[in-house]
Structure formats: structure tokens, C-alpha cells
PDB file of C-alpha atoms in Angstrom:
ATOM      1  CA  MET A   1      -0.819  22.906  -1.147  1.00 89.00           C
ATOM      2  CA  VAL A   2      -1.772  19.474   0.145  1.00 96.00           C
ATOM      3  CA  THR A   3      -1.638  17.667   3.482  1.00 97.00           C
ATOM      4  CA  ILE A   4      -1.589  14.008   4.481  1.00 98.00           C
ATOM      5  CA  ALA A   5      -4.303  13.737   7.129  1.00 98.00           C
ATOM      6  CA  ALA A   6      -3.213  12.006  10.323  1.00 97.00           C
ATOM      7  CA  ARG A   7      -5.755   9.211   9.820  1.00 97.00           C
ATOM      8  CA  PHE A   8      -3.759   8.031   6.782  1.00 98.00           C
ATOM      9  CA  ASN A   9      -0.774   6.881   8.827  1.00 98.00           C
ATOM     10  CA  GLY A  10       1.343   3.762   8.555  1.00 97.00           C
ATOM     11  CA  PRO A  11       3.674   4.079  11.520  1.00 95.00           C
ATOM     12  CA  ASP A  12       2.030   6.275  14.145  1.00 93.00           C
ATOM     13  CA  HIS A  13       3.784   9.494  13.124  1.00 94.00           C
ATOM     14  CA  SER A  14       4.218   9.157   9.352  1.00 97.00           C
ATOM     15  CA  GLY A  15       2.071   8.518   6.303  1.00 98.00           C
ATOM     16  CA  ASN A  16       0.890   5.149   5.071  1.00 98.00           C
ATOM     17  CA  GLY A  17       3.317   4.261   2.295  1.00 98.00           C
ATOM     18  CA  GLY A  18       0.710   2.991  -0.139  1.00 98.00           C
ATOM     19  CA  TYR A  19      -1.611   5.923   0.460  1.00 98.00           C
ATOM     20  CA  VAL A  20       1.124   8.513  -0.100  1.00 98.00           C
ATOM     21  CA  ALA A  21       2.479   6.607  -3.108  1.00 98.00           C
ATOM     22  CA  GLY A  22      -1.083   6.639  -4.448  1.00 98.00           C
ATOM     23  CA  MET A  23      -1.353  10.399  -3.939  1.00 98.00           C
ATOM     24  CA  LEU A  24       1.733  10.715  -6.105  1.00 97.00           C
ATOM     25  CA  GLY A  25       0.341   8.201  -8.586  1.00 97.00           C
ATOM     26  CA  ALA A  26      -2.924  10.107  -8.949  1.00 96.00           C
ATOM     27  CA  GLU A  27      -0.987  13.301  -9.607  1.00 95.00           C
ATOM     28  CA  VAL A  28       0.951  11.615 -12.444  1.00 94.00           C
ATOM     29  CA  GLY A  29      -2.277  10.202 -13.841  1.00 88.00           C
ATOM     30  CA  THR A  30      -0.881   7.552 -16.217  1.00 92.00           C
ATOM     31  CA  ASP A  31      -2.014   3.913 -16.350  1.00 95.00           C
ATOM     32  CA  VAL A  32       0.995   2.483 -14.481  1.00 98.00           C
ATOM     33  CA  VAL A  33       2.992   4.658 -12.074  1.00 98.00           C
ATOM     34  CA  THR A  34       6.147   4.102 -10.036  1.00 98.00           C
ATOM     35  CA  SER A  35       6.274   6.058  -6.771  1.00 98.00           C
ATOM     36  CA  THR A  36       9.390   6.277  -4.597  1.00 98.00           C
ATOM     37  CA  LEU A  37       9.263   7.512  -1.004  1.00 98.00           C
ATOM     38  CA  ARG A  38      12.366   9.410   0.118  1.00 97.00           C
ATOM     39  CA  ILE A  39      11.583  10.288   3.759  1.00 97.00           C
ATOM     40  CA  PRO A  40       8.854   9.276   6.223  1.00 96.00           C
ATOM     41  CA  PRO A  41       5.818  11.230   4.952  1.00 98.00           C
ATOM     42  CA  PRO A  42       4.884  13.907   7.527  1.00 97.00           C
ATOM     43  CA  LEU A  43       1.286  14.135   8.705  1.00 98.00           C
ATOM     44  CA  ASP A  44      -0.951  17.206   8.993  1.00 97.00           C
ATOM     45  CA  VAL A  45       1.616  19.671   7.655  1.00 97.00           C
ATOM     46  CA  PRO A  46       1.486  21.699   4.411  1.00 97.00           C
ATOM     47  CA  LEU A  47       3.174  20.035   1.439  1.00 98.00           C
ATOM     48  CA  SER A  48       3.417  21.108  -2.183  1.00 97.00           C
ATOM     49  CA  TRP A  49       3.592  19.539  -5.635  1.00 97.00           C
ATOM     50  CA  GLU A  50       6.413  20.029  -8.116  1.00 95.00           C
ATOM     51  CA  HIS A  51       5.975  18.940 -11.738  1.00 92.00           C
ATOM     52  CA  ASP A  52       8.895  18.355 -14.088  1.00 88.00           C
ATOM     53  CA  SER A  53       8.491  17.102 -17.657  1.00 78.00           C
ATOM     54  CA  HIS A  54      11.301  14.912 -18.990  1.00 67.00           C
ATOM     55  CA  HIS A  55      11.937  12.372 -21.739  1.00 55.00           C
ATOM     56  CA  ASP A  56      10.087   9.528 -19.949  1.00 63.00           C
ATOM     57  CA  GLY A  57       7.028  11.645 -19.175  1.00 67.00           C
ATOM     58  CA  GLU A  58       6.074  13.778 -16.225  1.00 84.00           C
ATOM     59  CA  LEU A  59       7.980  13.528 -12.946  1.00 94.00           C
ATOM     60  CA  VAL A  60       6.005  14.636  -9.883  1.00 96.00           C
ATOM     61  CA  ARG A  61       7.552  15.415  -6.508  1.00 97.00           C
ATOM     62  CA  LEU A  62       5.886  15.978  -3.150  1.00 98.00           C
ATOM     63  CA  LEU A  63       7.851  18.536  -1.120  1.00 98.00           C
ATOM     64  CA  THR A  64       7.907  19.761   2.456  1.00 97.00           C
ATOM     65  CA  ALA A  65       7.762  23.490   3.200  1.00 95.00           C
ATOM     66  CA  GLY A  66      11.545  23.373   3.563  1.00 95.00           C
ATOM     67  CA  GLY A  67      11.995  21.779   0.125  1.00 95.00           C
ATOM     68  CA  ALA A  68      12.755  18.199   1.221  1.00 97.00           C
ATOM     69  CA  VAL A  69      11.468  15.550  -1.201  1.00 98.00           C
ATOM     70  CA  VAL A  70       8.879  13.354   0.514  1.00 98.00           C
ATOM     71  CA  GLY A  71       8.435  11.256  -2.604  1.00 98.00           C
ATOM     72  CA  GLU A  72       8.461  11.314  -6.370  1.00 97.00           C
ATOM     73  CA  ALA A  73       6.606   9.482  -9.120  1.00 97.00           C
ATOM     74  CA  SER A  74       6.637   8.988 -12.865  1.00 96.00           C
ATOM     75  CA  PRO A  75       5.154   6.595 -15.447  1.00 96.00           C
ATOM     76  CA  GLY A  76       6.289   3.042 -14.702  1.00 96.00           C
ATOM     77  CA  GLY A  77       6.072  -0.578 -15.815  1.00 97.00           C
ATOM     78  CA  PHE A  78       5.934  -4.075 -14.356  1.00 98.00           C
ATOM     79  CA  ALA A  79       8.777  -6.593 -14.264  1.00 97.00           C
ATOM     80  CA  ARG A  80       6.937  -9.701 -13.045  1.00 98.00           C
ATOM     81  CA  VAL A  81       3.754 -11.726 -13.507  1.00 98.00           C
ATOM     82  CA  VAL A  82       0.820 -10.677 -11.320  1.00 98.00           C
ATOM     83  CA  PRO A  83       0.099 -13.023  -8.378  1.00 98.00           C
ATOM     84  CA  ALA A  84      -2.682 -15.499  -9.079  1.00 98.00           C
ATOM     85  CA  ALA A  85      -6.061 -14.850  -7.493  1.00 98.00           C
ATOM     86  CA  PRO A  86      -6.674 -16.760  -4.275  1.00 98.00           C
ATOM     87  CA  GLY A  87      -9.657 -19.050  -4.105  1.00 97.00           C
ATOM     88  CA  ALA A  88     -12.328 -18.518  -1.493  1.00 96.00           C
ATOM     89  CA  ASP A  89     -10.920 -21.255   0.752  1.00 97.00           C
ATOM     90  CA  GLU A  90      -7.394 -19.857   0.553  1.00 98.00           C
ATOM     91  CA  ALA A  91      -8.602 -16.340   1.316  1.00 98.00           C
ATOM     92  CA  ARG A  92     -10.649 -17.598   4.272  1.00 97.00           C
ATOM     93  CA  ALA A  93      -7.657 -19.509   5.649  1.00 98.00           C
ATOM     94  CA  GLY A  94      -5.342 -16.522   5.164  1.00 98.00           C
ATOM     95  CA  LEU A  95      -7.717 -14.182   6.956  1.00 98.00           C
ATOM     96  CA  ALA A  96      -7.895 -16.571   9.915  1.00 98.00           C
ATOM     97  CA  ALA A  97      -4.078 -16.867  10.005  1.00 98.00           C
ATOM     98  CA  TYR A  98      -3.346 -13.113  10.001  1.00 98.00           C
ATOM     99  CA  LYS A  99      -0.244 -12.667  12.165  1.00 98.00           C
ATOM    100  CA  GLY A 100      -1.031  -9.044  12.956  1.00 98.00           C
ATOM    101  CA  HIS A 101      -3.542 -10.107  15.598  1.00 97.00           C
ATOM    102  CA  LEU A 102      -0.661 -11.549  17.649  1.00 96.00           C
ATOM    103  CA  GLN A 103       2.227  -9.231  16.739  1.00 96.00           C
ATOM    104  CA  HIS A 104       2.109  -5.997  14.759  1.00 96.00           C
ATOM    105  CA  PRO A 105       4.826  -3.345  14.356  1.00 94.00           C
ATOM    106  CA  PHE A 106       2.276  -0.622  13.486  1.00 96.00           C
ATOM    107  CA  ASP A 107      -1.103  -1.679  14.866  1.00 97.00           C
ATOM    108  CA  ARG A 108      -2.686   1.687  13.993  1.00 98.00           C
ATOM    109  CA  CYS A 109      -1.704   1.420  10.310  1.00 98.00           C
ATOM    110  CA  PHE A 110      -4.489   2.753   8.070  1.00 98.00           C
ATOM    111  CA  THR A 111      -4.429  -0.372   5.889  1.00 98.00           C
ATOM    112  CA  CYS A 112      -3.732  -3.345   8.137  1.00 98.00           C
ATOM    113  CA  GLY A 113      -3.843  -2.042  11.692  1.00 98.00           C
ATOM    114  CA  THR A 114      -5.795  -4.149  14.167  1.00 98.00           C
ATOM    115  CA  ALA A 115      -6.341  -1.140  16.451  1.00 98.00           C
ATOM    116  CA  ARG A 116      -8.352   0.706  13.797  1.00 98.00           C
ATOM    117  CA  THR A 117     -12.141   0.330  13.790  1.00 97.00           C
ATOM    118  CA  ASP A 118     -14.414  -0.412  10.836  1.00 96.00           C
ATOM    119  CA  GLY A 119     -14.755   2.694   8.684  1.00 97.00           C
ATOM    120  CA  ASP A 120     -11.725   4.316  10.326  1.00 98.00           C
ATOM    121  CA  GLY A 121      -9.050   1.995   8.930  1.00 98.00           C
ATOM    122  CA  LEU A 122      -9.306  -0.425   6.031  1.00 98.00           C
ATOM    123  CA  ARG A 123      -8.755  -3.461   8.287  1.00 98.00           C
ATOM    124  CA  LEU A 124      -7.364  -5.461   5.355  1.00 98.00           C
ATOM    125  CA  PHE A 125      -5.839  -8.578   6.918  1.00 98.00           C
ATOM    126  CA  THR A 126      -3.831 -11.156   4.944  1.00 98.00           C
ATOM    127  CA  GLY A 127      -2.214 -14.228   6.472  1.00 98.00           C
ATOM    128  CA  PRO A 128       0.173 -16.931   5.240  1.00 98.00           C
ATOM    129  CA  THR A 129      -1.243 -19.603   2.937  1.00 98.00           C
ATOM    130  CA  ALA A 130       2.038 -20.884   1.447  1.00 98.00           C
ATOM    131  CA  THR A 131       5.725 -20.026   1.755  1.00 97.00           C
ATOM    132  CA  GLY A 132       6.082 -16.358   0.831  1.00 97.00           C
ATOM    133  CA  ARG A 133       2.386 -15.955   0.022  1.00 98.00           C
ATOM    134  CA  VAL A 134      -0.449 -14.324   1.965  1.00 98.00           C
ATOM    135  CA  ALA A 135      -4.116 -13.936   1.159  1.00 98.00           C
ATOM    136  CA  GLY A 136      -7.326 -12.709   2.714  1.00 98.00           C
ATOM    137  CA  SER A 137     -10.908 -11.734   1.996  1.00 98.00           C
ATOM    138  CA  TRP A 138     -11.845  -8.084   2.424  1.00 98.00           C
ATOM    139  CA  THR A 139     -14.873  -5.876   1.904  1.00 98.00           C
ATOM    140  CA  PRO A 140     -14.261  -2.096   1.824  1.00 98.00           C
ATOM    141  CA  HIS A 141     -16.428  -0.236   4.335  1.00 98.00           C
ATOM    142  CA  ASP A 142     -19.044   2.166   2.992  1.00 97.00           C
ATOM    143  CA  ALA A 143     -17.115   5.036   4.616  1.00 97.00           C
ATOM    144  CA  PHE A 144     -14.432   4.725   1.938  1.00 98.00           C
ATOM    145  CA  GLY A 145     -16.737   5.131  -1.041  1.00 97.00           C
ATOM    146  CA  GLY A 146     -16.796   8.491  -2.807  1.00 95.00           C
ATOM    147  CA  ASP A 147     -19.834  10.153  -4.347  1.00 96.00           C
ATOM    148  CA  ASP A 148     -19.872   7.351  -6.926  1.00 96.00           C
ATOM    149  CA  GLY A 149     -19.413   4.650  -4.288  1.00 97.00           C
ATOM    150  CA  ARG A 150     -15.881   3.851  -5.431  1.00 98.00           C
ATOM    151  CA  LEU A 151     -12.567   4.031  -3.572  1.00 98.00           C
ATOM    152  CA  ASP A 152     -10.243   6.810  -4.705  1.00 98.00           C
ATOM    153  CA  VAL A 153      -6.759   6.158  -6.074  1.00 98.00           C
ATOM    154  CA  PRO A 154      -4.750   6.719  -2.853  1.00 98.00           C
ATOM    155  CA  THR A 155      -7.076   4.445  -0.848  1.00 98.00           C
ATOM    156  CA  THR A 156      -6.867   1.738  -3.519  1.00 98.00           C
ATOM    157  CA  TRP A 157      -3.062   1.968  -3.498  1.00 98.00           C
ATOM    158  CA  ALA A 158      -3.205   1.682   0.300  1.00 98.00           C
ATOM    159  CA  ALA A 159      -5.185  -1.541  -0.112  1.00 98.00           C
ATOM    160  CA  LEU A 160      -2.456  -2.823  -2.460  1.00 98.00           C
ATOM    161  CA  ASP A 161       0.275  -1.872   0.024  1.00 98.00           C
ATOM    162  CA  CYS A 162       0.470  -3.916   3.224  1.00 98.00           C
ATOM    163  CA  PRO A 163      -0.149  -7.442   1.873  1.00 98.00           C
ATOM    164  CA  GLY A 164       3.344  -7.142   0.384  1.00 98.00           C
ATOM    165  CA  GLY A 165       4.799  -6.373   3.790  1.00 98.00           C
ATOM    166  CA  TRP A 166       2.998  -9.345   5.317  1.00 98.00           C
ATOM    167  CA  ALA A 167       4.279 -11.590   2.515  1.00 98.00           C
ATOM    168  CA  ALA A 168       7.787 -10.523   3.579  1.00 98.00           C
ATOM    169  CA  ASP A 169       6.632 -11.039   7.215  1.00 97.00           C
ATOM    170  CA  PHE A 170       6.423  -7.943   9.386  1.00 95.00           C
ATOM    171  CA  THR A 171       6.796 -10.181  12.444  1.00 95.00           C
ATOM    172  CA  ALA A 172      10.297 -11.237  11.385  1.00 95.00           C
ATOM    173  CA  GLN A 173      11.571  -7.702  10.708  1.00 95.00           C
ATOM    174  CA  THR A 174      10.130  -4.176  10.712  1.00 95.00           C
ATOM    175  CA  MET A 175       9.878  -2.704   7.218  1.00 96.00           C
ATOM    176  CA  VAL A 176       8.565   0.392   5.484  1.00 97.00           C
ATOM    177  CA  LEU A 177       7.605   0.856   1.855  1.00 98.00           C
ATOM    178  CA  GLY A 178      10.372   2.296  -0.305  1.00 98.00           C
ATOM    179  CA  ARG A 179       8.991   2.008  -3.842  1.00 98.00           C
ATOM    180  CA  MET A 180       5.708   0.931  -5.374  1.00 98.00           C
ATOM    181  CA  THR A 181       4.669   0.472  -8.980  1.00 98.00           C
ATOM    182  CA  ALA A 182       0.907   0.100  -9.285  1.00 98.00           C
ATOM    183  CA  GLN A 183      -1.997   0.026 -11.682  1.00 98.00           C
ATOM    184  CA  VAL A 184      -5.694   0.349 -10.869  1.00 98.00           C
ATOM    185  CA  LEU A 185      -7.691  -1.336 -13.616  1.00 98.00           C
ATOM    186  CA  ARG A 186     -11.026  -0.667 -11.926  1.00 98.00           C
ATOM    187  CA  ALA A 187     -11.675   1.198  -8.715  1.00 97.00           C
ATOM    188  CA  PRO A 188     -13.149  -1.055  -6.000  1.00 98.00           C
ATOM    189  CA  VAL A 189     -16.700  -0.304  -4.900  1.00 98.00           C
ATOM    190  CA  ALA A 190     -17.446   0.129  -1.207  1.00 98.00           C
ATOM    191  CA  GLY A 191     -19.290  -2.945   0.045  1.00 98.00           C
ATOM    192  CA  GLU A 192     -17.889  -5.142  -2.743  1.00 98.00           C
ATOM    193  CA  PRO A 193     -16.477  -8.489  -1.486  1.00 98.00           C
ATOM    194  CA  LEU A 194     -12.844  -8.740  -2.608  1.00 98.00           C
ATOM    195  CA  LEU A 195      -9.823 -11.032  -2.400  1.00 98.00           C
ATOM    196  CA  SER A 196      -6.325  -9.775  -1.582  1.00 98.00           C
ATOM    197  CA  VAL A 197      -3.017 -11.529  -2.230  1.00 98.00           C
ATOM    198  CA  GLY A 198       0.670 -10.794  -1.646  1.00 98.00           C
ATOM    199  CA  GLU A 199       3.842 -12.666  -2.599  1.00 98.00           C
ATOM    200  CA  LEU A 200       7.489 -12.319  -1.608  1.00 98.00           C
ATOM    201  CA  ARG A 201       9.643 -12.535  -4.733  1.00 98.00           C
ATOM    202  CA  GLU A 202      13.170 -11.833  -3.496  1.00 97.00           C
ATOM    203  CA  ARG A 203      15.225 -10.668  -0.531  1.00 97.00           C
ATOM    204  CA  ASP A 204      18.479  -8.741  -0.971  1.00 97.00           C
ATOM    205  CA  GLY A 205      19.881  -7.795   2.424  1.00 96.00           C
ATOM    206  CA  ARG A 206      17.545  -5.156   3.898  1.00 97.00           C
ATOM    207  CA  LYS A 207      15.418  -4.988   0.719  1.00 98.00           C
ATOM    208  CA  PHE A 208      12.400  -7.168  -0.027  1.00 98.00           C
ATOM    209  CA  ALA A 209      10.724  -7.366  -3.445  1.00 98.00           C
ATOM    210  CA  THR A 210       7.021  -8.187  -3.222  1.00 98.00           C
ATOM    211  CA  ASP A 211       3.967  -8.291  -5.478  1.00 98.00           C
ATOM    212  CA  THR A 212       0.311  -7.749  -4.558  1.00 98.00           C
ATOM    213  CA  ALA A 213      -3.051  -7.848  -6.277  1.00 98.00           C
ATOM    214  CA  LEU A 214      -6.703  -7.202  -5.539  1.00 98.00           C
ATOM    215  CA  TYR A 215      -9.421  -9.302  -7.163  1.00 98.00           C
ATOM    216  CA  THR A 216     -13.200  -9.643  -7.072  1.00 98.00           C
ATOM    217  CA  ARG A 217     -14.550 -12.958  -5.882  1.00 97.00           C
ATOM    218  CA  ALA A 218     -15.334 -13.732  -9.520  1.00 97.00           C
ATOM    219  CA  GLY A 219     -11.630 -13.375 -10.356  1.00 97.00           C
ATOM    220  CA  GLU A 220     -11.629  -9.902 -11.964  1.00 98.00           C
ATOM    221  CA  LEU A 221      -8.288  -8.177 -11.403  1.00 98.00           C
ATOM    222  CA  LEU A 222      -8.927  -4.705  -9.984  1.00 98.00           C
ATOM    223  CA  GLY A 223      -5.372  -3.609  -9.213  1.00 98.00           C
ATOM    224  CA  ARG A 224      -1.817  -4.840  -8.882  1.00 98.00           C
ATOM    225  CA  ALA A 225       1.484  -3.625  -7.500  1.00 98.00           C
ATOM    226  CA  GLU A 226       5.197  -4.412  -7.339  1.00 98.00           C
ATOM    227  CA  GLN A 227       7.023  -3.119  -4.289  1.00 98.00           C
ATOM    228  CA  VAL A 228      10.359  -2.693  -2.586  1.00 98.00           C
ATOM    229  CA  TRP A 229      10.267  -2.801   1.221  1.00 98.00           C
ATOM    230  CA  ILE A 230      13.177  -1.619   3.359  1.00 97.00           C
ATOM    231  CA  GLN A 231      14.030  -3.118   6.748  1.00 97.00           C
ATOM    232  CA  VAL A 232      14.329  -0.364   9.373  1.00 94.00           C
ATOM    233  CA  ASP A 233      15.130   0.111  13.016  1.00 88.00           C
ATOM    234  CA  PRO A 234      11.716  -0.030  14.716  1.00 80.00           C
ATOM    235  CA  ALA A 235      12.843   2.515  17.321  1.00 78.00           C
ATOM    236  CA  ALA A 236      13.053   5.147  14.572  1.00 77.00           C
ATOM    237  CA  PHE A 237       9.313   4.851  13.892  1.00 72.00           C
ATOM    238  CA  HIS A 238       7.894   4.877  17.428  1.00 65.00           C
TER     239      HIS A 238
END
């Protein structure tokens, strides 16, 4: 059995999409994983894993006590080129331009919520630096380091999550994560100065395709993701 602790929320009453997708990704355990969320992930309730081997590798599902599929994951692959690393000036400008300080659909989001304090939420803020592109500088708080000082897989996926939503502009429409394909090349170290970037690739009605990446200031790629965001009725998540 497993639970999603309430602190790992996106919207107030459901799990952070990147964090839950990363839980699924860690359970699959391959280099690149595609996680799909089926319902808003419930917080602080018992959930269970289901493993199913098939021709493409292992399929993992996260289930509620009643058998509803919260999400599923399997080995994945990338379709696009990773976003280029932002320079220090771009990241500084993006951080200063973060729109979430003025308008935020989920201001207690574990990743990008402005109402979360240091060490409680990640406080990873990315603002517009070009059309369809956001960037920001970010240093993970010591509270997120494990025994080895490194962020775990779900927390790293959470860090790769919200910059995609901001690239698609949360202030223009409310969205939640539907699907995320991610790879962690090296786990970030708590206290390590990093650069975050997100890009909007395509919009198709209520769906937004975005890409994100996390770099060191020296330009080392630590992780990357491709995402599908779904526009939702904000009343359904408050």
C-alpha cells in the first residue's frame, strides 16, 4: 500500500501531477518512462500498485481501494528535441517575471505555489522570456535532500512538471497534467543552483504539448520531460 501525502498536492485536494507521475515512473524503473494520470490523484488515502508485464515492458498502475485507476506508466520515449538551457540572464529575467505572483490557479501547489514556504514547497518559479518559453533559476532546499543529499525521483519529476504549465500560461486557462514522459539523467543535489526551462510546442483544443528541462548552471542536463496538459473547469478543482 502507498499514500500520496497531502503536502504533495497540485490543486488543493489532489496530488501534484509531476510528483504522482514520478511515483509511477520510479515504480517502472526504466530510463525513460511515460506516466498517464486518469483521475485527480487522491491525497492521504490508501492506494495500491498493480504490475502487468506486456510486450513493451512492464505496465504499472496505481489504484484506489475501489479499483479505480489513478494513473499508469510504462517505458517511454521522446518525440522532440530537449529545450535549450537558459543562460543566467534569461533565468534571472524569467524568475523576476513569474506570473504566479500576480495570478495563480493553485497557489499551494507543491512545485510552483507562491503560498508554500521554503522547505515546504519547491517554490520553483519560471516566467516568460520569449513567446511560449519560460525560464527561472532555482536552488532545491536542503529539506528535499535524502540521506545522500539528492532529490528522489518523484520530487525531481515534480520539478520538471509546472514549468510546462507556465509555458502554456496558467493565467490564460486552468490546466492539469494529463501525461508526462520524463528522464532523470542525474538526481539534483539539495543546495545546488539550477536552471529550469519550459516551452510550449503545440495547442490542440483543450490539449497543450509542452517540454521542460532542468540544468546545472554549467549547462549539465539533469532531467527532461515532454507533457500533455488538459484545460479544465477551475471550479472542479476548488
